Amino acid sequence: VDNFAIEKVACSAPGAPRIASVTQNSAVVRWNATAPAYDVAVLQAEDTIMTQYVAGKDSLVIENLSASTVYTVQLRAYCDEEEISRWSAPATFATECGVVSSYPWAENFDAITAVSGENVLPICWNYINTSTYSSYSYYPTVIEDGSYSTYSKSSPNALRFYSSYSSYSSYDPQDQYAILPQMSELGNKRLTLYARAYSTSYDATFTVGVMTDPSNASTFVPVASFTPASTTYQKYVIPFYTYSGQGQYIAIKMEAANSTNTTRGVYIDDLEVEEMDLNCLGVKDLVASQVTENSVKLDFLFEDGLAHDAEVAISRESAYDPSTALQTQAISGNSYTFNIALQDQSTYYLYARQACGEGEYSAW
């Protein structure tokens, strides 16, 4: 026991306020009015964004709030002109979810408090997993780095998918979906994310798609699938320019484990949705071939199917960095052979990006 204090309680702190109703941009706060007047403070994160003096009332309509945002409200009482109480215990609420219309929009999961054995996702995210087996029914969920393991790309949190199957137990693994907040028109957007395998022993395939209804898996339309091969995070870029009008929800899906793939798992971190230049969409479907001890050939396609100029690069690093690239070359077309001495049994990474003129480029 420590820090005793004995004081005259001339003006007691009021009880915590009650949140009566919430919209995207407002909330109604109520309290038991036993004092002539109150200060009502509204906080976002730890910052006080508004304090309002209210006399002779037991409620306040708080306006000009942002959609999809968590707020805290506290009260203090004016018992007379000189006596002001301490602040009450806080009441926390979230405004209703709105459509994301400001870009870039990003999520790294680090502001989320992970809870072991429970489904925890950022505000305005949805998930689908109809498994009834409690150990796996809450995936996907945000998970925190542990004492001995680092799961995230940007510490401390990441999004984990996990599914297991056993013919000897009553497991009922189901497909899992993590569904981002509703986005405005997707036809000029792209998603960038980083992903790694749960383990190199397990299948880590995941699919990014669009949905019209975040509660109905049958509305999922696949856009691109990926299979991380290692426990090192890799970058993935998914454009949605051909999916205009086919859904305003971006979703990430991992198929359920089964008798062939008895365990599946993947970690995902550092998502960003951004607008993209429809005249500079970038490249896709990179293929390395004709590997010798002194060369390797790179082929790719441009996203729009037309011919453009490009830049290509080869590196020993898993993310492009001009300072560590072994060779970077401007080309015209969609094929290039790097003539460079390659070390036996070593890993190399090939990159390409569209050159769009006047110093403008797509993402690598």
mmCIF file of C-alpha atoms in Angstrom:
data_model
loop_
_atom_site.group_PDB
_atom_site.id
_atom_site.type_symbol
_atom_site.label_atom_id
_atom_site.label_comp_id
_atom_site.label_asym_id
_atom_site.label_seq_id
_atom_site.Cartn_x
_atom_site.Cartn_y
_atom_site.Cartn_z
ATOM 1 C CA VAL A 1 0.000 0.000 0.000
ATOM 2 C CA ASP A 2 1.346 3.407 -0.902
ATOM 3 C CA ASN A 3 0.473 7.047 -1.532
ATOM 4 C CA PHE A 4 -2.210 7.690 1.111
ATOM 5 C CA ALA A 5 -4.235 10.882 0.807
ATOM 6 C CA ILE A 6 -6.936 12.198 3.158
ATOM 7 C CA GLU A 7 -8.955 15.123 1.905
ATOM 8 C CA LYS A 8 -12.276 16.813 2.398
ATOM 9 C CA VAL A 9 -14.809 15.589 -0.142
ATOM 10 C CA ALA A 10 -16.742 18.730 -0.728
ATOM 11 C CA CYS A 11 -17.458 17.983 -4.392
ATOM 12 C CA SER A 12 -17.396 14.307 -5.337
ATOM 13 C CA ALA A 13 -16.494 13.144 -8.812
ATOM 14 C CA PRO A 14 -19.578 12.105 -10.782
ATOM 15 C CA GLY A 15 -20.118 8.582 -12.027
ATOM 16 C CA ALA A 16 -18.985 7.641 -15.510
ATOM 17 C CA PRO A 17 -21.226 9.029 -18.279
ATOM 18 C CA ARG A 18 -23.450 6.764 -20.379
ATOM 19 C CA ILE A 19 -23.412 6.647 -24.176
ATOM 20 C CA ALA A 20 -27.052 6.756 -25.237
ATOM 21 C CA SER A 21 -26.651 6.645 -29.021
ATOM 22 C CA VAL A 22 -23.980 6.913 -31.692
ATOM 23 C CA THR A 23 -23.915 7.818 -35.396
ATOM 24 C CA GLN A 24 -21.014 8.231 -37.808
ATOM 25 C CA ASN A 25 -20.459 11.839 -36.707
ATOM 26 C CA SER A 26 -22.174 12.302 -33.336
ATOM 27 C CA ALA A 27 -22.984 10.743 -29.969
ATOM 28 C CA VAL A 28 -25.475 11.438 -27.172
ATOM 29 C CA VAL A 29 -23.930 11.362 -23.685
ATOM 30 C CA ARG A 30 -26.030 11.182 -20.510
ATOM 31 C CA TRP A 31 -25.257 11.298 -16.786
ATOM 32 C CA ASN A 32 -26.981 11.540 -13.385
ATOM 33 C CA ALA A 33 -27.139 15.280 -12.745
ATOM 34 C CA THR A 34 -26.623 15.995 -9.047
ATOM 35 C CA ALA A 35 -24.579 19.196 -9.483
ATOM 36 C CA PRO A 36 -25.579 22.535 -11.048
ATOM 37 C CA ALA A 37 -23.127 22.193 -13.945
ATOM 38 C CA TYR A 38 -20.539 19.927 -15.560
ATOM 39 C CA ASP A 39 -17.533 19.967 -17.840
ATOM 40 C CA VAL A 40 -17.748 17.309 -20.551
ATOM 41 C CA ALA A 41 -14.391 16.361 -22.082
ATOM 42 C CA VAL A 42 -14.035 14.347 -25.300
ATOM 43 C CA LEU A 43 -10.720 12.611 -25.987
ATOM 44 C CA GLN A 44 -9.365 10.856 -29.052
ATOM 45 C CA ALA A 45 -6.509 8.561 -28.125
ATOM 46 C CA GLU A 46 -4.950 10.561 -25.282
ATOM 47 C CA ASP A 47 -5.635 14.013 -26.739
ATOM 48 C CA THR A 48 -8.522 16.169 -25.508
ATOM 49 C CA ILE A 49 -10.288 17.426 -28.612
ATOM 50 C CA MET A 50 -13.191 19.237 -26.912
ATOM 51 C CA THR A 51 -14.327 20.389 -23.448
ATOM 52 C CA GLN A 52 -17.814 21.861 -23.065
ATOM 53 C CA TYR A 53 -19.459 23.482 -20.044
ATOM 54 C CA VAL A 54 -23.039 22.262 -19.522
ATOM 55 C CA ALA A 55 -25.363 23.819 -16.893
ATOM 56 C CA GLY A 56 -28.744 22.516 -15.771
ATOM 57 C CA LYS A 57 -28.749 19.467 -18.052
ATOM 58 C CA ASP A 58 -28.111 15.730 -17.808
ATOM 59 C CA SER A 59 -27.101 15.117 -21.440
ATOM 60 C CA LEU A 60 -25.102 16.509 -24.332
ATOM 61 C CA VAL A 61 -25.067 15.869 -28.074
ATOM 62 C CA ILE A 62 -21.425 15.700 -29.196
ATOM 63 C CA GLU A 63 -21.117 16.591 -32.869
ATOM 64 C CA ASN A 64 -18.449 16.931 -35.570
ATOM 65 C CA LEU A 65 -16.932 13.549 -34.789
ATOM 66 C CA SER A 66 -15.171 11.358 -37.347
ATOM 67 C CA ALA A 67 -16.641 8.071 -38.531
ATOM 68 C CA SER A 68 -14.944 4.791 -37.605
ATOM 69 C CA THR A 69 -13.158 6.378 -34.638
ATOM 70 C CA VAL A 70 -12.840 5.535 -30.940
ATOM 71 C CA TYR A 71 -13.498 8.326 -28.412
ATOM 72 C CA THR A 72 -13.493 8.657 -24.628
ATOM 73 C CA VAL A 73 -15.797 10.927 -22.576
ATOM 74 C CA GLN A 74 -15.292 12.129 -18.990
ATOM 75 C CA LEU A 75 -17.187 14.492 -16.641
ATOM 76 C CA ARG A 76 -16.364 16.747 -13.741
ATOM 77 C CA ALA A 77 -18.925 18.532 -11.572
ATOM 78 C CA TYR A 78 -19.224 22.194 -10.553
ATOM 79 C CA CYS A 79 -20.719 21.956 -7.063
ATOM 80 C CA ASP A 80 -20.533 25.749 -6.614
ATOM 81 C CA GLU A 81 -18.418 28.609 -7.899
ATOM 82 C CA GLU A 82 -15.315 27.411 -6.052
ATOM 83 C CA GLU A 83 -15.705 23.648 -5.771
ATOM 84 C CA ILE A 84 -14.923 21.521 -8.836
ATOM 85 C CA SER A 85 -14.732 17.726 -8.640
ATOM 86 C CA ARG A 86 -12.166 15.379 -10.039
ATOM 87 C CA TRP A 87 -12.804 13.883 -13.473
ATOM 88 C CA SER A 88 -15.083 10.860 -13.585
ATOM 89 C CA ALA A 89 -14.143 7.415 -14.815
ATOM 90 C CA PRO A 90 -14.111 7.347 -18.636
ATOM 91 C CA ALA A 91 -16.755 5.998 -21.000
ATOM 92 C CA THR A 92 -15.464 4.796 -24.376
ATOM 93 C CA PHE A 93 -17.400 4.494 -27.625
ATOM 94 C CA ALA A 94 -16.765 4.104 -31.345
ATOM 95 C CA THR A 95 -18.613 6.066 -33.990
ATOM 96 C CA GLU A 96 -20.354 4.103 -36.713
ATOM 97 C CA CYS A 97 -18.263 2.912 -39.603
ATOM 98 C CA GLY A 98 -18.063 5.123 -42.640
ATOM 99 C CA VAL A 99 -16.744 4.590 -46.150
ATOM 100 C CA VAL A 100 -13.006 5.161 -46.405
ATOM 101 C CA SER A 101 -12.557 8.003 -48.901
ATOM 102 C CA SER A 102 -9.198 9.507 -47.936
ATOM 103 C CA TYR A 103 -6.082 7.807 -49.300
ATOM 104 C CA PRO A 104 -3.551 6.467 -48.668
ATOM 105 C CA TRP A 105 -5.246 4.407 -45.964
ATOM 106 C CA ALA A 106 -2.991 2.199 -43.838
ATOM 107 C CA GLU A 107 -3.200 -0.409 -41.087
ATOM 108 C CA ASN A 108 -0.279 -2.017 -39.228
ATOM 109 C CA PHE A 109 -2.343 -3.511 -36.346
ATOM 110 C CA ASP A 110 0.008 -2.036 -33.736
ATOM 111 C CA ALA A 111 -2.648 0.074 -31.993
ATOM 112 C CA ILE A 112 -4.774 -3.030 -31.352
ATOM 113 C CA THR A 113 -4.652 -4.846 -28.018
ATOM 114 C CA ALA A 114 -4.328 -8.527 -28.866
ATOM 115 C CA VAL A 115 -6.178 -11.008 -26.632
ATOM 116 C CA SER A 116 -5.089 -14.640 -26.639
ATOM 117 C CA GLY A 117 -7.826 -17.014 -27.736
ATOM 118 C CA GLU A 118 -10.185 -14.269 -28.935
ATOM 119 C CA ASN A 119 -10.917 -12.714 -32.310
ATOM 120 C CA VAL A 120 -9.534 -9.165 -32.271
ATOM 121 C CA LEU A 121 -9.482 -6.960 -35.385
ATOM 122 C CA PRO A 122 -9.240 -3.197 -35.989
ATOM 123 C CA ILE A 123 -12.395 -1.125 -35.821
ATOM 124 C CA CYS A 124 -14.694 -1.528 -38.846
ATOM 125 C CA TRP A 125 -13.027 -4.751 -39.985
ATOM 126 C CA ASN A 126 -15.126 -7.913 -40.347
ATOM 127 C CA TYR A 127 -14.221 -11.578 -40.359
ATOM 128 C CA ILE A 128 -15.850 -14.816 -41.473
ATOM 129 C CA ASN A 129 -14.985 -18.203 -39.987
ATOM 130 C CA THR A 130 -17.851 -20.616 -39.308
ATOM 131 C CA SER A 131 -15.704 -23.244 -37.578
ATOM 132 C CA THR A 132 -17.246 -24.425 -34.315
ATOM 133 C CA TYR A 133 -13.966 -25.729 -32.909
ATOM 134 C CA SER A 134 -13.048 -23.106 -30.320
ATOM 135 C CA SER A 135 -9.275 -23.333 -30.747
ATOM 136 C CA TYR A 136 -9.466 -22.115 -34.352
ATOM 137 C CA SER A 137 -12.854 -20.407 -34.665
ATOM 138 C CA TYR A 138 -11.514 -16.937 -33.804
ATOM 139 C CA TYR A 139 -8.980 -16.736 -36.653
ATOM 140 C CA PRO A 140 -8.051 -14.459 -38.365
ATOM 141 C CA THR A 141 -7.006 -12.302 -35.441
ATOM 142 C CA VAL A 142 -4.402 -9.741 -34.423
ATOM 143 C CA ILE A 143 -1.528 -11.359 -32.523
ATOM 144 C CA GLU A 144 1.283 -9.736 -30.558
ATOM 145 C CA ASP A 145 4.972 -10.581 -30.698
ATOM 146 C CA GLY A 146 5.896 -13.019 -27.942
ATOM 147 C CA SER A 147 8.881 -13.283 -25.630
ATOM 148 C CA TYR A 148 10.650 -15.734 -27.924
ATOM 149 C CA SER A 149 9.037 -15.159 -31.300
ATOM 150 C CA THR A 150 8.602 -12.164 -33.598
ATOM 151 C CA TYR A 151 5.549 -12.424 -35.840
ATOM 152 C CA SER A 152 5.203 -8.850 -37.061
ATOM 153 C CA LYS A 153 6.993 -6.865 -39.730
ATOM 154 C CA SER A 154 6.481 -3.603 -37.839
ATOM 155 C CA SER A 155 6.466 -4.529 -34.159
ATOM 156 C CA PRO A 156 4.541 -5.431 -32.131
ATOM 157 C CA ASN A 157 1.446 -6.817 -33.935
ATOM 158 C CA ALA A 158 0.453 -8.692 -37.075
ATOM 159 C CA LEU A 159 -2.644 -10.387 -38.503
ATOM 160 C CA ARG A 160 -2.572 -14.186 -38.214
ATOM 161 C CA PHE A 161 -4.537 -16.810 -40.143
ATOM 162 C CA TYR A 162 -4.290 -20.372 -38.838
ATOM 163 C CA SER A 163 -6.174 -23.599 -39.594
ATOM 164 C CA SER A 164 -5.543 -27.232 -38.632
ATOM 165 C CA TYR A 165 -7.119 -30.532 -39.666
ATOM 166 C CA SER A 166 -7.042 -33.979 -38.053
ATOM 167 C CA SER A 167 -8.844 -37.101 -39.190
ATOM 168 C CA TYR A 168 -8.746 -38.342 -35.582
ATOM 169 C CA SER A 169 -10.574 -35.407 -33.993
ATOM 170 C CA SER A 170 -13.820 -33.524 -34.461
ATOM 171 C CA TYR A 171 -12.168 -30.468 -35.987
ATOM 172 C CA ASP A 172 -14.258 -28.606 -38.548
ATOM 173 C CA PRO A 173 -11.831 -26.166 -40.220
ATOM 174 C CA GLN A 174 -13.502 -23.539 -42.411
ATOM 175 C CA ASP A 175 -12.287 -20.919 -44.867
ATOM 176 C CA GLN A 176 -11.241 -17.705 -43.120
ATOM 177 C CA TYR A 177 -11.774 -14.133 -44.315
ATOM 178 C CA ALA A 178 -10.418 -10.849 -42.968
ATOM 179 C CA ILE A 179 -12.448 -8.016 -44.502
ATOM 180 C CA LEU A 180 -11.177 -4.443 -44.575
ATOM 181 C CA PRO A 181 -13.446 -1.428 -43.935
ATOM 182 C CA GLN A 182 -15.675 -0.333 -46.788
ATOM 183 C CA MET A 183 -13.718 1.584 -49.424
ATOM 184 C CA SER A 184 -14.845 4.108 -51.975
ATOM 185 C CA GLU A 185 -14.630 3.108 -55.666
ATOM 186 C CA LEU A 186 -11.958 0.426 -56.015
ATOM 187 C CA GLY A 187 -11.329 0.804 -59.737
ATOM 188 C CA ASN A 188 -8.404 3.197 -59.198
ATOM 189 C CA LYS A 189 -6.957 1.617 -56.039
ATOM 190 C CA ARG A 190 -4.284 -0.892 -55.193
ATOM 191 C CA LEU A 191 -3.460 -2.746 -52.004
ATOM 192 C CA THR A 192 0.097 -3.229 -50.773
ATOM 193 C CA LEU A 193 0.746 -5.719 -47.973
ATOM 194 C CA TYR A 194 3.530 -7.822 -46.515
ATOM 195 C CA ALA A 195 3.096 -11.528 -45.784
ATOM 196 C CA ARG A 196 5.147 -14.457 -44.472
ATOM 197 C CA ALA A 197 4.490 -18.137 -43.918
ATOM 198 C CA TYR A 198 3.410 -19.337 -40.483
ATOM 199 C CA SER A 199 6.018 -22.060 -40.946
ATOM 200 C CA THR A 200 7.958 -23.340 -43.918
ATOM 201 C CA SER A 201 6.383 -26.745 -43.156
ATOM 202 C CA TYR A 202 2.827 -25.489 -43.752
ATOM 203 C CA ASP A 203 0.914 -24.141 -46.730
ATOM 204 C CA ALA A 204 0.684 -20.326 -46.561
ATOM 205 C CA THR A 205 -1.451 -19.615 -49.633
ATOM 206 C CA PHE A 206 -3.807 -16.646 -49.309
ATOM 207 C CA THR A 207 -6.093 -14.898 -51.783
ATOM 208 C CA VAL A 208 -6.984 -11.214 -52.006
ATOM 209 C CA GLY A 209 -10.388 -10.376 -53.455
ATOM 210 C CA VAL A 210 -13.366 -8.050 -53.325
ATOM 211 C CA MET A 211 -16.773 -8.474 -51.654
ATOM 212 C CA THR A 212 -20.102 -6.703 -51.853
ATOM 213 C CA ASP A 213 -21.328 -8.059 -48.497
ATOM 214 C CA PRO A 214 -18.786 -8.473 -45.656
ATOM 215 C CA SER A 215 -21.030 -11.020 -43.938
ATOM 216 C CA ASN A 216 -21.564 -13.265 -46.966
ATOM 217 C CA ALA A 217 -18.615 -15.348 -48.201
ATOM 218 C CA SER A 218 -20.419 -16.160 -51.457
ATOM 219 C CA THR A 219 -19.899 -12.544 -52.610
ATOM 220 C CA PHE A 220 -16.100 -12.977 -52.542
ATOM 221 C CA VAL A 221 -14.504 -12.471 -55.979
ATOM 222 C CA PRO A 222 -10.815 -13.506 -56.094
ATOM 223 C CA VAL A 223 -8.294 -11.074 -57.574
ATOM 224 C CA ALA A 224 -4.883 -12.635 -56.871
ATOM 225 C CA SER A 225 -3.410 -15.534 -54.875
ATOM 226 C CA PHE A 226 0.030 -15.785 -53.309
ATOM 227 C CA THR A 227 2.046 -18.453 -51.483
ATOM 228 C CA PRO A 228 4.807 -17.071 -49.238
ATOM 229 C CA ALA A 229 7.582 -19.640 -49.200
ATOM 230 C CA SER A 230 9.518 -18.472 -46.152
ATOM 231 C CA THR A 231 9.117 -16.898 -42.730
ATOM 232 C CA THR A 232 10.657 -13.673 -44.039
ATOM 233 C CA TYR A 233 8.113 -10.992 -44.959
ATOM 234 C CA GLN A 234 7.659 -10.353 -48.685
ATOM 235 C CA LYS A 235 5.864 -7.440 -50.339
ATOM 236 C CA TYR A 236 2.738 -8.012 -52.467
ATOM 237 C CA VAL A 237 0.913 -5.417 -54.606
ATOM 238 C CA ILE A 238 -2.654 -6.056 -55.768
ATOM 239 C CA PRO A 239 -4.267 -3.589 -58.223
ATOM 240 C CA PHE A 240 -8.058 -3.424 -58.548
ATOM 241 C CA TYR A 241 -8.397 -1.413 -61.747
ATOM 242 C CA THR A 242 -10.358 -4.190 -63.514
ATOM 243 C CA TYR A 243 -12.780 -4.596 -60.586
ATOM 244 C CA SER A 244 -14.580 -1.266 -60.756
ATOM 245 C CA GLY A 245 -18.098 -1.677 -59.373
ATOM 246 C CA GLN A 246 -17.551 -5.292 -58.273
ATOM 247 C CA GLY A 247 -17.358 -4.536 -54.576
ATOM 248 C CA GLN A 248 -16.316 -1.942 -52.076
ATOM 249 C CA TYR A 249 -14.792 -4.335 -49.548
ATOM 250 C CA ILE A 250 -11.295 -5.741 -49.939
ATOM 251 C CA ALA A 251 -10.969 -9.167 -48.324
ATOM 252 C CA ILE A 252 -8.115 -11.557 -47.561
ATOM 253 C CA LYS A 253 -8.981 -15.264 -47.626
ATOM 254 C CA MET A 254 -7.137 -18.353 -46.433
ATOM 255 C CA GLU A 255 -8.666 -21.704 -47.327
ATOM 256 C CA ALA A 256 -9.323 -24.220 -44.568
ATOM 257 C CA ALA A 257 -6.858 -26.966 -43.780
ATOM 258 C CA ASN A 258 -7.811 -30.398 -45.121
ATOM 259 C CA SER A 259 -6.515 -33.943 -45.418
ATOM 260 C CA THR A 260 -3.963 -32.845 -48.034
ATOM 261 C CA ASN A 261 -2.800 -29.658 -46.295
ATOM 262 C CA THR A 262 -3.345 -30.516 -42.638
ATOM 263 C CA THR A 263 -2.060 -27.157 -41.360
ATOM 264 C CA ARG A 264 -2.256 -23.755 -42.985
ATOM 265 C CA GLY A 265 -1.084 -20.439 -41.662
ATOM 266 C CA VAL A 266 0.083 -17.005 -42.740
ATOM 267 C CA TYR A 267 1.000 -13.688 -41.106
ATOM 268 C CA ILE A 268 0.106 -10.366 -42.767
ATOM 269 C CA ASP A 269 1.247 -6.887 -41.789
ATOM 270 C CA ASP A 270 1.575 -3.264 -42.942
ATOM 271 C CA LEU A 271 -1.364 -2.908 -45.341
ATOM 272 C CA GLU A 272 -1.868 0.223 -47.423
ATOM 273 C CA VAL A 273 -4.613 1.100 -49.909
ATOM 274 C CA GLU A 274 -3.706 3.924 -52.259
ATOM 275 C CA GLU A 275 -4.933 5.511 -55.434
ATOM 276 C CA MET A 276 -2.955 4.643 -58.528
ATOM 277 C CA ASP A 277 -2.348 6.277 -61.863
ATOM 278 C CA LEU A 278 -4.391 4.301 -64.383
ATOM 279 C CA ASN A 279 -1.846 5.318 -67.007
ATOM 280 C CA CYS A 280 0.970 3.781 -64.965
ATOM 281 C CA LEU A 281 -0.392 0.490 -63.643
ATOM 282 C CA GLY A 282 2.855 -1.427 -63.389
ATOM 283 C CA VAL A 283 3.833 -5.001 -64.188
ATOM 284 C CA LYS A 284 2.802 -8.507 -63.152
ATOM 285 C CA ASP A 285 3.578 -12.191 -63.606
ATOM 286 C CA LEU A 286 7.361 -12.002 -63.296
ATOM 287 C CA VAL A 287 9.133 -15.203 -64.348
ATOM 288 C CA ALA A 288 12.834 -16.049 -64.027
ATOM 289 C CA SER A 289 14.163 -18.555 -66.573
ATOM 290 C CA GLN A 290 17.251 -19.703 -68.479
ATOM 291 C CA VAL A 291 19.430 -19.537 -65.374
ATOM 292 C CA THR A 292 23.126 -20.214 -65.923
ATOM 293 C CA GLU A 293 26.188 -19.441 -63.861
ATOM 294 C CA ASN A 294 26.510 -16.115 -65.706
ATOM 295 C CA SER A 295 22.983 -15.021 -66.602
ATOM 296 C CA VAL A 296 19.265 -15.147 -65.838
ATOM 297 C CA LYS A 297 16.328 -14.114 -68.029
ATOM 298 C CA LEU A 298 13.366 -12.112 -66.676
ATOM 299 C CA ASP A 299 9.987 -12.025 -68.419
ATOM 300 C CA PHE A 300 6.885 -10.122 -67.259
ATOM 301 C CA LEU A 301 3.648 -8.564 -68.482
ATOM 302 C CA PHE A 302 2.357 -5.030 -68.194
ATOM 303 C CA GLU A 303 -0.874 -4.787 -66.214
ATOM 304 C CA ASP A 304 -2.795 -3.110 -69.049
ATOM 305 C CA GLY A 305 -1.526 -5.583 -71.675
ATOM 306 C CA LEU A 306 0.112 -2.864 -73.771
ATOM 307 C CA ALA A 307 3.793 -2.200 -74.538
ATOM 308 C CA HIS A 308 5.757 0.250 -72.395
ATOM 309 C CA ASP A 309 9.220 1.153 -71.248
ATOM 310 C CA ALA A 310 10.368 -0.371 -67.981
ATOM 311 C CA GLU A 311 13.172 -0.694 -65.472
ATOM 312 C CA VAL A 312 14.422 -4.061 -64.258
ATOM 313 C CA ALA A 313 16.778 -4.973 -61.441
ATOM 314 C CA ILE A 314 18.497 -7.918 -59.784
ATOM 315 C CA SER A 315 19.459 -8.006 -56.111
ATOM 316 C CA ARG A 316 20.431 -10.284 -53.253
ATOM 317 C CA GLU A 317 17.914 -8.441 -51.050
ATOM 318 C CA SER A 318 14.222 -9.317 -50.704
ATOM 319 C CA ALA A 319 13.161 -5.663 -51.089
ATOM 320 C CA TYR A 320 14.469 -3.395 -53.838
ATOM 321 C CA ASP A 321 17.060 -0.882 -52.700
ATOM 322 C CA PRO A 322 19.137 0.974 -55.310
ATOM 323 C CA SER A 323 22.130 0.952 -52.986
ATOM 324 C CA THR A 324 22.194 -2.856 -52.821
ATOM 325 C CA ALA A 325 20.957 -3.750 -56.321
ATOM 326 C CA LEU A 326 23.523 -5.706 -58.308
ATOM 327 C CA GLN A 327 22.224 -4.274 -61.571
ATOM 328 C CA THR A 328 19.419 -1.888 -62.589
ATOM 329 C CA GLN A 329 18.627 -1.441 -66.271
ATOM 330 C CA ALA A 330 16.206 0.688 -68.310
ATOM 331 C CA ILE A 331 14.628 -1.369 -71.101
ATOM 332 C CA SER A 332 11.963 -1.202 -73.760
ATOM 333 C CA GLY A 333 9.697 -4.241 -73.746
ATOM 334 C CA ASN A 334 8.898 -6.965 -71.246
ATOM 335 C CA SER A 335 11.955 -9.228 -71.304
ATOM 336 C CA TYR A 336 15.565 -8.847 -70.246
ATOM 337 C CA THR A 337 18.593 -11.092 -69.650
ATOM 338 C CA PHE A 338 20.914 -10.121 -66.814
ATOM 339 C CA ASN A 339 24.501 -11.037 -67.641
ATOM 340 C CA ILE A 340 26.071 -11.297 -64.214
ATOM 341 C CA ALA A 341 28.107 -13.893 -62.341
ATOM 342 C CA LEU A 342 25.726 -15.834 -60.088
ATOM 343 C CA GLN A 343 26.944 -17.686 -57.025
ATOM 344 C CA ASP A 344 26.049 -21.361 -56.800
ATOM 345 C CA GLN A 345 23.016 -22.242 -54.657
ATOM 346 C CA SER A 346 22.361 -18.590 -53.760
ATOM 347 C CA THR A 347 19.057 -16.723 -53.756
ATOM 348 C CA TYR A 348 18.522 -13.731 -56.045
ATOM 349 C CA TYR A 349 15.527 -11.422 -56.462
ATOM 350 C CA LEU A 350 14.349 -9.911 -59.748
ATOM 351 C CA TYR A 351 12.221 -6.766 -60.005
ATOM 352 C CA ALA A 352 10.486 -4.752 -62.676
ATOM 353 C CA ARG A 353 8.515 -1.513 -62.817
ATOM 354 C CA GLN A 354 6.807 0.423 -65.583
ATOM 355 C CA ALA A 355 8.461 3.644 -66.744
ATOM 356 C CA CYS A 356 5.666 6.129 -67.338
ATOM 357 C CA GLY A 357 7.596 9.140 -68.622
ATOM 358 C CA GLU A 358 8.893 12.389 -67.067
ATOM 359 C CA GLY A 359 10.501 10.522 -64.175
ATOM 360 C CA GLU A 360 7.282 8.716 -63.166
ATOM 361 C CA TYR A 361 7.319 5.006 -62.352
ATOM 362 C CA SER A 362 4.960 2.375 -61.010
ATOM 363 C CA ALA A 363 5.803 0.445 -57.868
ATOM 364 C CA TRP A 364 8.541 -2.189 -58.230
#
